């Protein structure tokens, strides 16, 4: 769906066996996850719960979309993966609760709310950094690797200190899971 605003009322639903994409029609249009805010494509948690799909994609990168703000807790109940794409940045003090989350931005990702995510993929292409607070006990980061002190870039991935990694994954170039609730910060992932 390509829309600048929408409402998914209590008697409606969106369903797909594969992917549902909701994207702004107008360049520069902001997206708000958690609140139906004025002048944005706003989707509340209740509206997101009415979407059933293997993957829910919110946003687009083929036009210069605005900022994506996570303004309240969102936990899409009927999707396996939430993908958020911004032509600008992704920010907010709300939280995302979902097993699989993919974040793609151009000018930074700063999500410091109470996120509860098991698998996180994050990409920031132009400027700014990535800061993500996770409150669940384990977080898998596919583009990270474990076993460095101090944290450094190695082989196109960000290497985290031993103390932040599960013991059986130290020095594993293919996977990294954090064994505790954590805050990650990295630049230009």
Tab-separated table of C-alpha atoms in Angstrom:
chain	number	residue	atom	x	y	z
A	1	UNK	CA	0.000	0.000	0.000
A	2	UNK	CA	1.267	3.431	-0.883
A	3	UNK	CA	-0.549	6.038	1.216
A	4	UNK	CA	0.222	9.204	3.148
A	5	UNK	CA	-2.073	8.204	6.022
A	6	UNK	CA	-4.340	5.301	6.813
A	7	UNK	CA	-6.555	3.808	9.471
A	8	UNK	CA	-7.054	0.116	10.107
A	9	UNK	CA	-10.214	0.070	12.225
A	10	UNK	CA	-11.319	-2.734	14.527
A	11	UNK	CA	-13.363	-4.498	11.843
A	12	UNK	CA	-10.636	-4.373	9.171
A	13	UNK	CA	-7.454	-6.301	8.555
A	14	UNK	CA	-4.629	-6.612	6.049
A	15	UNK	CA	-3.449	-10.140	5.300
A	16	UNK	CA	-0.764	-11.748	3.170
A	17	UNK	CA	1.025	-15.066	3.298
A	18	UNK	CA	4.221	-13.252	2.371
A	19	UNK	CA	4.795	-9.491	2.755
A	20	UNK	CA	2.651	-6.469	3.510
A	21	UNK	CA	4.296	-3.148	2.642
A	22	UNK	CA	2.975	0.181	3.882
A	23	UNK	CA	4.823	3.147	2.445
A	24	UNK	CA	4.277	6.896	2.168
A	25	UNK	CA	3.261	8.230	-1.221
A	26	UNK	CA	4.829	11.677	-0.836
A	27	UNK	CA	8.555	12.353	-0.644
A	28	UNK	CA	9.556	13.673	2.777
A	29	UNK	CA	6.489	12.209	4.500
A	30	UNK	CA	7.267	11.172	8.085
A	31	UNK	CA	6.151	7.854	9.567
A	32	UNK	CA	5.033	7.442	13.174
A	33	UNK	CA	4.839	3.981	14.739
A	34	UNK	CA	2.746	4.059	17.886
A	35	UNK	CA	0.710	7.222	17.352
A	36	UNK	CA	-1.571	8.605	14.669
A	37	UNK	CA	0.298	11.910	14.573
A	38	UNK	CA	-0.671	14.777	12.292
A	39	UNK	CA	1.247	15.201	9.028
A	40	UNK	CA	2.608	11.667	9.095
A	41	UNK	CA	1.795	8.120	8.104
A	42	UNK	CA	0.782	7.080	11.614
A	43	UNK	CA	0.182	3.501	12.698
A	44	UNK	CA	-0.840	2.592	16.251
A	45	UNK	CA	-0.012	-0.695	17.936
A	46	UNK	CA	-3.666	-1.750	17.604
A	47	UNK	CA	-3.557	-1.057	13.850
A	48	UNK	CA	-0.314	-3.008	13.479
A	49	UNK	CA	-1.953	-5.934	15.316
A	50	UNK	CA	-4.583	-6.084	12.543
A	51	UNK	CA	-1.936	-6.897	9.928
A	52	UNK	CA	-1.105	-10.551	9.275
A	53	UNK	CA	1.985	-11.338	7.207
A	54	UNK	CA	5.276	-13.150	7.201
A	55	UNK	CA	6.951	-9.741	6.929
A	56	UNK	CA	5.604	-6.251	7.526
A	57	UNK	CA	7.611	-3.540	5.753
A	58	UNK	CA	6.946	0.033	6.860
A	59	UNK	CA	8.588	2.749	4.781
A	60	UNK	CA	10.508	2.864	1.545
A	61	UNK	CA	13.892	3.830	0.195
A	62	UNK	CA	13.067	4.642	-3.415
A	63	UNK	CA	11.977	8.200	-2.522
A	64	UNK	CA	13.319	10.528	0.142
A	65	UNK	CA	10.936	9.589	2.943
A	66	UNK	CA	11.030	11.494	6.209
A	67	UNK	CA	11.959	10.410	9.697
A	68	UNK	CA	10.448	7.271	11.175
A	69	UNK	CA	9.542	7.885	14.828
A	70	UNK	CA	8.726	5.067	17.240
A	71	UNK	CA	6.605	7.123	19.628
A	72	UNK	CA	5.021	4.357	21.700
A	73	UNK	CA	5.409	0.612	22.238
A	74	UNK	CA	4.552	-1.373	19.116
A	75	UNK	CA	4.330	-5.150	18.996
A	76	UNK	CA	2.830	-6.360	15.714
A	77	UNK	CA	1.076	-9.494	16.954
A	78	UNK	CA	0.606	-11.289	13.651
A	79	UNK	CA	3.876	-10.844	11.757
A	80	UNK	CA	7.149	-12.753	11.919
A	81	UNK	CA	9.435	-9.897	10.883
A	82	UNK	CA	9.117	-6.123	11.106
A	83	UNK	CA	11.202	-4.154	8.607
A	84	UNK	CA	11.420	-0.364	8.999
A	85	UNK	CA	12.924	1.706	6.181
A	86	UNK	CA	13.630	5.435	6.285
A	87	UNK	CA	15.147	7.758	3.726
A	88	UNK	CA	16.137	9.885	6.732
A	89	UNK	CA	16.564	8.583	10.304
A	90	UNK	CA	14.783	6.181	12.655
A	91	UNK	CA	14.346	7.497	16.182
A	92	UNK	CA	12.047	7.507	19.190
A	93	UNK	CA	11.564	6.702	22.828
A	94	UNK	CA	8.881	4.078	22.240
A	95	UNK	CA	9.803	0.422	22.018
A	96	UNK	CA	9.551	-2.357	19.462
A	97	UNK	CA	8.589	-5.848	20.619
A	98	UNK	CA	9.093	-8.360	17.818
A	99	UNK	CA	11.248	-11.454	17.311
A	100	UNK	CA	12.856	-10.299	14.066
A	101	UNK	CA	13.523	-6.643	13.273
A	102	UNK	CA	15.344	-5.065	10.331
A	103	UNK	CA	16.136	-1.332	10.436
A	104	UNK	CA	17.419	0.604	7.420
A	105	UNK	CA	18.123	4.343	7.516
A	106	UNK	CA	20.282	6.954	5.835
A	107	UNK	CA	20.979	9.418	8.656
A	108	UNK	CA	21.013	7.421	11.886
A	109	UNK	CA	19.124	4.936	14.038
A	110	UNK	CA	18.541	5.886	17.674
A	111	UNK	CA	16.008	3.698	19.486
A	112	UNK	CA	16.558	4.031	23.216
A	113	UNK	CA	13.137	2.838	24.422
A	114	UNK	CA	12.363	-0.569	25.903
A	115	UNK	CA	12.899	-2.690	22.786
A	116	UNK	CA	12.446	-6.460	23.114
A	117	UNK	CA	13.981	-8.012	20.007
A	118	UNK	CA	15.602	-11.414	19.443
A	119	UNK	CA	17.195	-10.877	16.011
A	120	UNK	CA	18.283	-7.427	14.831
A	121	UNK	CA	19.664	-6.351	11.476
A	122	UNK	CA	20.512	-2.651	11.203
A	123	UNK	CA	21.949	-0.611	8.369
A	124	UNK	CA	22.759	3.092	8.263
A	125	UNK	CA	24.114	4.339	4.958
A	126	UNK	CA	25.081	8.004	5.074
A	127	UNK	CA	25.612	9.784	8.395
A	128	UNK	CA	24.846	9.390	12.066
A	129	UNK	CA	25.223	6.205	14.038
A	130	UNK	CA	23.243	3.328	15.439
A	131	UNK	CA	22.137	3.169	19.070
A	132	UNK	CA	19.683	0.466	20.107
A	133	UNK	CA	18.534	-0.430	23.614
A	134	UNK	CA	17.329	-4.009	24.021
A	135	UNK	CA	15.605	-5.231	27.169
A	136	UNK	CA	15.191	-8.905	26.259
A	137	UNK	CA	17.772	-11.366	27.499
A	138	UNK	CA	19.287	-12.453	24.181
A	139	UNK	CA	19.905	-10.457	21.025
A	140	UNK	CA	21.356	-11.920	17.836
A	141	UNK	CA	23.208	-9.465	15.618
A	142	UNK	CA	23.963	-11.034	12.239
A	143	UNK	CA	26.395	-8.345	11.056
A	144	UNK	CA	28.326	-8.285	14.326
A	145	UNK	CA	30.997	-10.660	15.543
A	146	UNK	CA	32.251	-11.319	19.038
A	147	UNK	CA	35.667	-11.415	20.591
A	148	UNK	CA	37.444	-8.070	20.367
A	149	UNK	CA	38.711	-5.691	22.978
A	150	UNK	CA	38.125	-2.808	22.437
A	151	UNK	CA	35.219	-2.926	19.947
A	152	UNK	CA	36.622	-2.499	16.423
A	153	UNK	CA	35.730	-2.954	12.766
A	154	UNK	CA	36.867	-6.292	11.332
A	155	UNK	CA	36.059	-7.737	7.909
A	156	UNK	CA	33.104	-5.377	7.302
A	157	UNK	CA	31.495	-6.161	10.627
A	158	UNK	CA	31.578	-4.544	14.036
A	159	UNK	CA	33.374	-6.660	16.621
A	160	UNK	CA	32.129	-6.579	20.217
A	161	UNK	CA	34.123	-7.262	23.401
A	162	UNK	CA	34.291	-10.800	24.823
A	163	UNK	CA	32.429	-9.708	27.938
A	164	UNK	CA	29.333	-8.815	25.881
A	165	UNK	CA	29.150	-12.127	24.019
A	166	UNK	CA	27.953	-15.615	24.770
A	167	UNK	CA	30.947	-17.823	25.615
A	168	UNK	CA	30.394	-20.322	22.777
A	169	UNK	CA	30.318	-17.552	20.147
A	170	UNK	CA	33.561	-15.775	20.958
A	171	UNK	CA	35.753	-15.365	17.870
A	172	UNK	CA	32.982	-16.733	15.658
A	173	UNK	CA	32.988	-14.582	12.503
A	174	UNK	CA	29.484	-15.615	11.516
A	175	UNK	CA	27.330	-14.895	14.542
A	176	UNK	CA	27.029	-12.868	17.677
A	177	UNK	CA	24.404	-13.059	20.387
A	178	UNK	CA	24.426	-10.899	23.450
A	179	UNK	CA	23.636	-12.902	26.547
A	180	UNK	CA	22.033	-10.086	28.511
A	181	UNK	CA	19.896	-7.002	28.077
A	182	UNK	CA	22.154	-4.425	26.518
A	183	UNK	CA	22.631	-1.129	24.785
A	184	UNK	CA	24.611	-1.254	21.573
A	185	UNK	CA	26.191	1.732	19.913
A	186	UNK	CA	28.183	1.686	16.739
A	187	UNK	CA	28.985	4.157	13.989
A	188	UNK	CA	28.279	3.738	10.301
A	189	UNK	CA	27.092	0.131	10.293
